[in-house]
Amino acid sequence: MNPLPKSSPYAFIPYLPPPPSSSEPPSFNIKHTSTWTYCGPLLTPASLPSSLHTWSAAATTSPSALLSRLIPLLTFLETFLLAAGIDHYWLTLRATTPTSEYDTPRWHVDDDFFAPLSRGTPSLKSVRSLSVLQPRPYKTNRNKKTDWKLCTTLLGPSTLFLPTTANTPALRTLLTTTASEASSRGPHECTSIRCAGCFDTGAAVRARLAVAFKEEEALQAREGEVALFRTGLACGAVHSEPPCGVERVFVNVVPGGEGELRALMQRFGMAFPRAWSLGLPARLDEGDGGGDGDGGEERRGAGGGEDPVKEGGA
């Protein structure tokens, strides 16, 4: 089941009631830029992995304040995703200190998280594979569990989205710009998951798209709202990380079936279910077995945006 209207690339959905004007959530600060990632059944307050508490204690000044914002989101996600027939997800919390890295928008779409052979920089490969550089009508592939995801922020600014009416022409611009930049550099063989050739092309695409879309009025989810949006080059929502000159906790949610998430973890040589973190002095790893704890952190979206488990939704 796809909960998005057929004609819309994204929607903002409230998960918190409007707070009283005098109400302020408990405050906290970010000590280290880092991520905590979990892949498995939907979480409840009673089933939180111990590594989440360890990570939040190392990454923030108040784990309890972080949890006071996270628990309502997890409760909403459980209800919302079960209603959509989904009981597993890939969930990432990314805590960041202030940075100027995103002062220039990084417009992109997130690739299909479960597409075969989509590690590395699938955006360029995906563009080359399209027979016609045109966005496709909004359709749900019956053989695919999900072609959408969710994101929100527990602290700091929300992801930028183009107006819904601008998304289809923006997709066309993204596709043609990516193809043009890739063609001007010629074909190359990706020798690493962090391919320098794809990175160079992605940087050029971002610069051109920032100019192309500079007159568009970006939209953002409000505090207490999640962004639900489509993925993939065919009809994905064009979005960007916001300027992040303040501390931020971004939450990325990739819903999926147990089988496809288990297969995805196996592709990265990782156990399932599993929880782990990156960016702290000591890596936290909690799962059923061995495997490389950082495999899932390398996926990137079309247009060169952040990878889906870090900022895929931006």
XYZ file of C-alpha atoms in Angstrom:
314
model
C 0.000 0.000 0.000
C 1.306 3.436 -0.945
C -0.180 6.052 1.419
C 0.652 8.963 -0.916
C -1.996 10.394 -3.236
C -1.294 9.190 -6.782
C -0.701 12.701 -8.082
C 1.633 13.908 -5.345
C 5.404 13.423 -4.975
C 5.291 14.167 -1.247
C 3.113 15.183 1.690
C 3.670 16.598 5.174
C 1.887 14.639 7.905
C 1.560 15.800 11.532
C 2.537 13.278 14.183
C 2.360 15.611 17.194
C -0.567 17.742 18.365
C 0.075 21.501 18.290
C 1.993 22.319 21.483
C 0.635 24.871 23.952
C 2.188 28.269 23.334
C 4.029 28.048 26.655
C 5.255 24.490 26.083
C 8.892 23.915 25.174
C 10.368 20.428 24.716
C 13.398 19.588 26.869
C 16.539 21.011 25.302
C 19.805 19.281 24.480
C 22.947 19.848 22.448
C 24.980 17.751 20.037
C 28.449 16.725 21.206
C 29.562 14.746 18.133
C 28.394 14.496 14.528
C 27.418 10.844 14.245
C 24.678 8.421 13.245
C 22.762 5.609 14.869
C 21.154 3.114 12.503
C 18.737 0.262 13.076
C 17.342 -2.320 10.670
C 14.629 -4.670 11.866
C 11.041 -4.849 13.171
C 9.259 -1.620 14.095
C 10.521 -0.265 17.407
C 8.437 0.468 20.479
C 9.532 2.146 23.727
C 9.923 -1.330 25.228
C 12.087 -2.690 22.405
C 14.699 0.049 21.989
C 18.179 -1.437 21.444
C 20.677 -0.688 24.197
C 23.028 0.800 21.614
C 20.580 3.690 21.115
C 20.986 4.709 24.744
C 24.766 4.333 24.548
C 24.927 6.362 21.338
C 22.651 9.147 22.607
C 24.721 9.446 25.790
C 27.890 9.871 23.725
C 26.402 12.083 20.996
C 24.098 14.410 22.982
C 24.101 16.275 26.272
C 20.742 14.832 27.344
C 19.672 11.361 26.171
C 16.375 11.746 28.040
C 15.574 14.945 26.127
C 16.314 13.198 22.833
C 14.089 10.271 23.813
C 11.252 12.617 24.772
C 11.198 13.735 21.125
C 11.909 10.345 19.575
C 9.301 8.210 21.370
C 6.246 10.051 19.954
C 7.721 9.668 16.474
C 8.307 5.931 16.922
C 4.751 5.519 18.212
C 3.395 7.332 15.162
C 5.566 5.289 12.794
C 4.361 2.018 14.292
C 0.704 2.961 13.800
C 1.211 4.532 10.373
C 3.357 1.767 8.880
C 1.274 -1.100 10.248
C -1.754 0.523 8.608
C 0.228 0.477 5.349
C 0.965 -3.233 5.786
C 4.624 -2.765 6.775
C 6.223 -4.005 9.978
C 9.962 -3.472 9.375
C 12.178 -0.507 8.536
C 15.676 0.888 8.189
C 15.820 3.782 10.658
C 18.676 6.274 10.976
C 19.202 9.121 13.413
C 21.877 11.564 12.283
C 23.078 14.131 14.817
C 25.144 16.985 13.393
C 26.944 20.006 14.762
C 26.689 23.292 12.815
C 28.154 23.141 9.313
C 28.272 25.272 6.168
C 28.307 22.187 3.931
C 24.692 22.642 2.853
C 24.608 26.410 2.409
C 24.286 25.694 -1.317
C 21.264 23.410 -1.910
C 22.009 19.827 -2.980
C 18.856 19.052 -4.985
C 18.426 15.344 -5.646
C 16.048 12.405 -5.505
C 16.654 9.321 -3.404
C 17.239 6.121 -5.331
C 15.165 3.006 -4.820
C 16.693 1.645 -1.633
C 16.047 -1.966 -2.619
C 17.082 -1.817 -6.283
C 19.601 -4.533 -7.235
C 23.198 -3.407 -7.645
C 22.437 0.094 -6.432
C 25.450 0.488 -4.142
C 27.819 3.383 -4.689
C 26.434 6.163 -6.872
C 23.438 4.561 -8.556
C 22.125 7.898 -9.768
C 24.471 8.079 -12.755
C 23.978 4.422 -13.631
C 20.225 4.818 -13.280
C 20.166 7.836 -15.577
C 22.087 5.944 -18.243
C 19.652 3.048 -17.977
C 16.592 5.167 -18.770
C 15.598 4.901 -22.428
C 13.927 8.325 -22.375
C 14.898 11.149 -20.051
C 11.346 11.873 -18.961
C 9.717 11.465 -15.555
C 7.180 8.666 -15.579
C 3.551 8.924 -14.413
C 2.965 8.194 -10.762
C 2.387 4.465 -10.605
C 2.882 1.833 -7.968
C 4.844 -1.224 -9.042
C 2.875 -4.171 -7.690
C 6.064 -6.200 -7.334
C 7.644 -3.590 -5.081
C 6.809 -3.290 -1.408
C 7.593 0.413 -1.158
C 8.677 3.243 -3.428
C 8.421 5.869 -0.708
C 10.034 6.788 2.593
C 9.701 9.247 5.463
C 11.917 11.775 7.177
C 11.719 14.405 9.892
C 13.912 16.309 12.316
C 13.872 16.117 16.096
C 16.094 19.198 16.302
C 16.945 21.859 13.750
C 15.661 22.685 10.246
C 13.603 20.355 8.067
C 14.366 19.038 4.588
C 13.702 21.366 1.646
C 11.205 20.308 -1.033
C 10.297 22.032 -4.267
C 6.605 22.930 -4.714
C 4.635 19.885 -5.857
C 3.728 21.621 -9.120
C 7.423 22.113 -9.874
C 8.485 18.532 -9.201
C 7.888 17.009 -12.647
C 9.802 19.708 -14.579
C 12.473 19.637 -11.855
C 12.871 15.887 -12.341
C 13.335 16.460 -16.055
C 15.967 19.106 -15.355
C 17.735 16.835 -12.871
C 17.803 13.942 -15.328
C 19.026 15.945 -18.309
C 21.615 17.799 -16.233
C 22.959 14.570 -14.762
C 23.106 12.937 -18.190
C 24.834 15.993 -19.662
C 27.499 16.122 -16.966
C 28.086 12.368 -17.135
C 28.355 12.472 -20.930
C 30.824 15.368 -20.894
C 33.149 13.320 -18.704
C 32.780 10.113 -20.683
C 32.186 6.604 -19.348
C 34.225 5.346 -16.438
C 34.444 2.241 -14.305
C 33.511 2.679 -10.658
C 36.480 1.182 -8.816
C 35.299 2.096 -5.335
C 32.030 2.487 -3.482
C 33.091 6.143 -3.158
C 33.876 6.663 -6.824
C 35.822 9.872 -7.526
C 34.364 10.104 -11.041
C 30.787 9.921 -9.810
C 31.567 12.347 -6.984
C 32.969 14.897 -9.442
C 29.922 14.568 -11.672
C 27.579 14.838 -8.690
C 29.265 18.047 -7.507
C 28.848 19.603 -10.958
C 25.190 18.550 -11.074
C 24.524 20.079 -7.649
C 26.056 23.386 -8.704
C 23.937 23.572 -11.869
C 20.720 22.570 -10.098
C 21.261 25.155 -7.355
C 21.220 27.806 -10.075
C 18.332 26.219 -12.002
C 16.034 26.095 -8.958
C 17.124 29.266 -7.151
C 13.847 31.063 -7.923
C 11.691 28.241 -6.545
C 10.235 28.708 -3.073
C 11.310 25.694 -1.050
C 8.795 24.125 1.347
C 9.545 22.444 4.676
C 7.665 20.278 7.138
C 6.789 22.069 10.352
C 7.883 20.984 13.795
C 5.965 17.819 14.680
C 5.446 16.799 11.025
C 7.028 14.067 8.929
C 7.674 14.296 5.207
C 6.348 11.293 3.278
C 7.840 11.225 -0.222
C 8.431 9.142 -3.314
C 11.818 7.714 -4.240
C 13.410 6.815 -7.557
C 14.250 8.650 -10.755
C 10.879 7.897 -12.335
C 8.754 10.017 -9.990
C 10.793 10.785 -6.868
C 10.433 14.006 -4.896
C 13.218 16.497 -5.622
C 14.582 17.704 -2.281
C 17.670 19.024 -0.528
C 19.320 19.308 2.837
C 18.583 22.733 4.363
C 21.311 25.130 5.474
C 22.560 23.605 8.725
C 24.272 26.392 10.624
C 22.674 25.036 13.808
C 22.628 21.686 15.580
C 20.345 19.125 13.990
C 18.959 15.619 14.536
C 17.609 14.212 11.300
C 15.573 10.997 11.160
C 15.414 8.896 7.996
C 12.906 6.040 7.692
C 13.003 3.464 4.884
C 10.023 1.083 5.263
C 10.344 -2.426 3.908
C 9.389 -6.052 4.196
C 11.416 -8.397 6.364
C 12.641 -10.339 3.330
C 13.881 -7.346 1.350
C 15.548 -5.745 4.371
C 17.195 -9.031 5.326
C 18.454 -9.395 1.744
C 19.735 -5.821 1.785
C 21.687 -6.442 4.975
C 23.131 -9.619 3.487
C 24.264 -7.602 0.467
C 26.323 -5.466 2.841
C 27.583 -8.528 4.726
C 25.612 -7.615 7.839
C 23.425 -9.563 10.245
C 19.687 -8.949 10.610
C 18.201 -7.414 12.700
C 20.963 -5.018 13.621
C 21.733 -1.659 15.235
C 25.018 0.236 14.954
C 26.538 3.702 14.986
C 29.212 5.631 13.129
C 31.114 8.791 13.924
C 31.864 8.245 17.602
C 35.317 7.417 19.009
C 34.151 3.823 19.575
C 31.763 2.176 17.131
C 28.657 0.666 18.663
C 27.450 -2.532 17.068
C 24.504 -4.656 18.159
C 23.188 -7.529 16.056
C 22.856 -11.222 15.475
C 26.353 -11.755 14.203
C 29.409 -10.367 12.502
C 29.720 -8.265 9.424
C 30.924 -4.833 8.520
C 29.042 -2.307 10.607
C 29.402 0.542 8.133
C 28.201 -1.057 4.924
C 24.839 0.686 4.797
C 26.239 4.186 5.096
C 27.487 4.489 1.536
C 24.351 4.764 -0.580
C 23.751 8.089 -2.325
C 20.824 9.668 -4.147
C 20.437 11.003 -7.684
C 21.823 14.465 -8.144
C 24.562 13.697 -5.635
C 22.606 14.237 -2.425
C 23.297 12.588 0.875
C 22.891 8.859 1.094
C 19.548 7.447 2.230
C 20.683 6.282 5.615
C 22.291 9.582 6.513
C 20.365 12.345 4.830
C 18.680 10.529 1.994
C 15.587 12.408 2.766
C 17.806 15.302 3.684
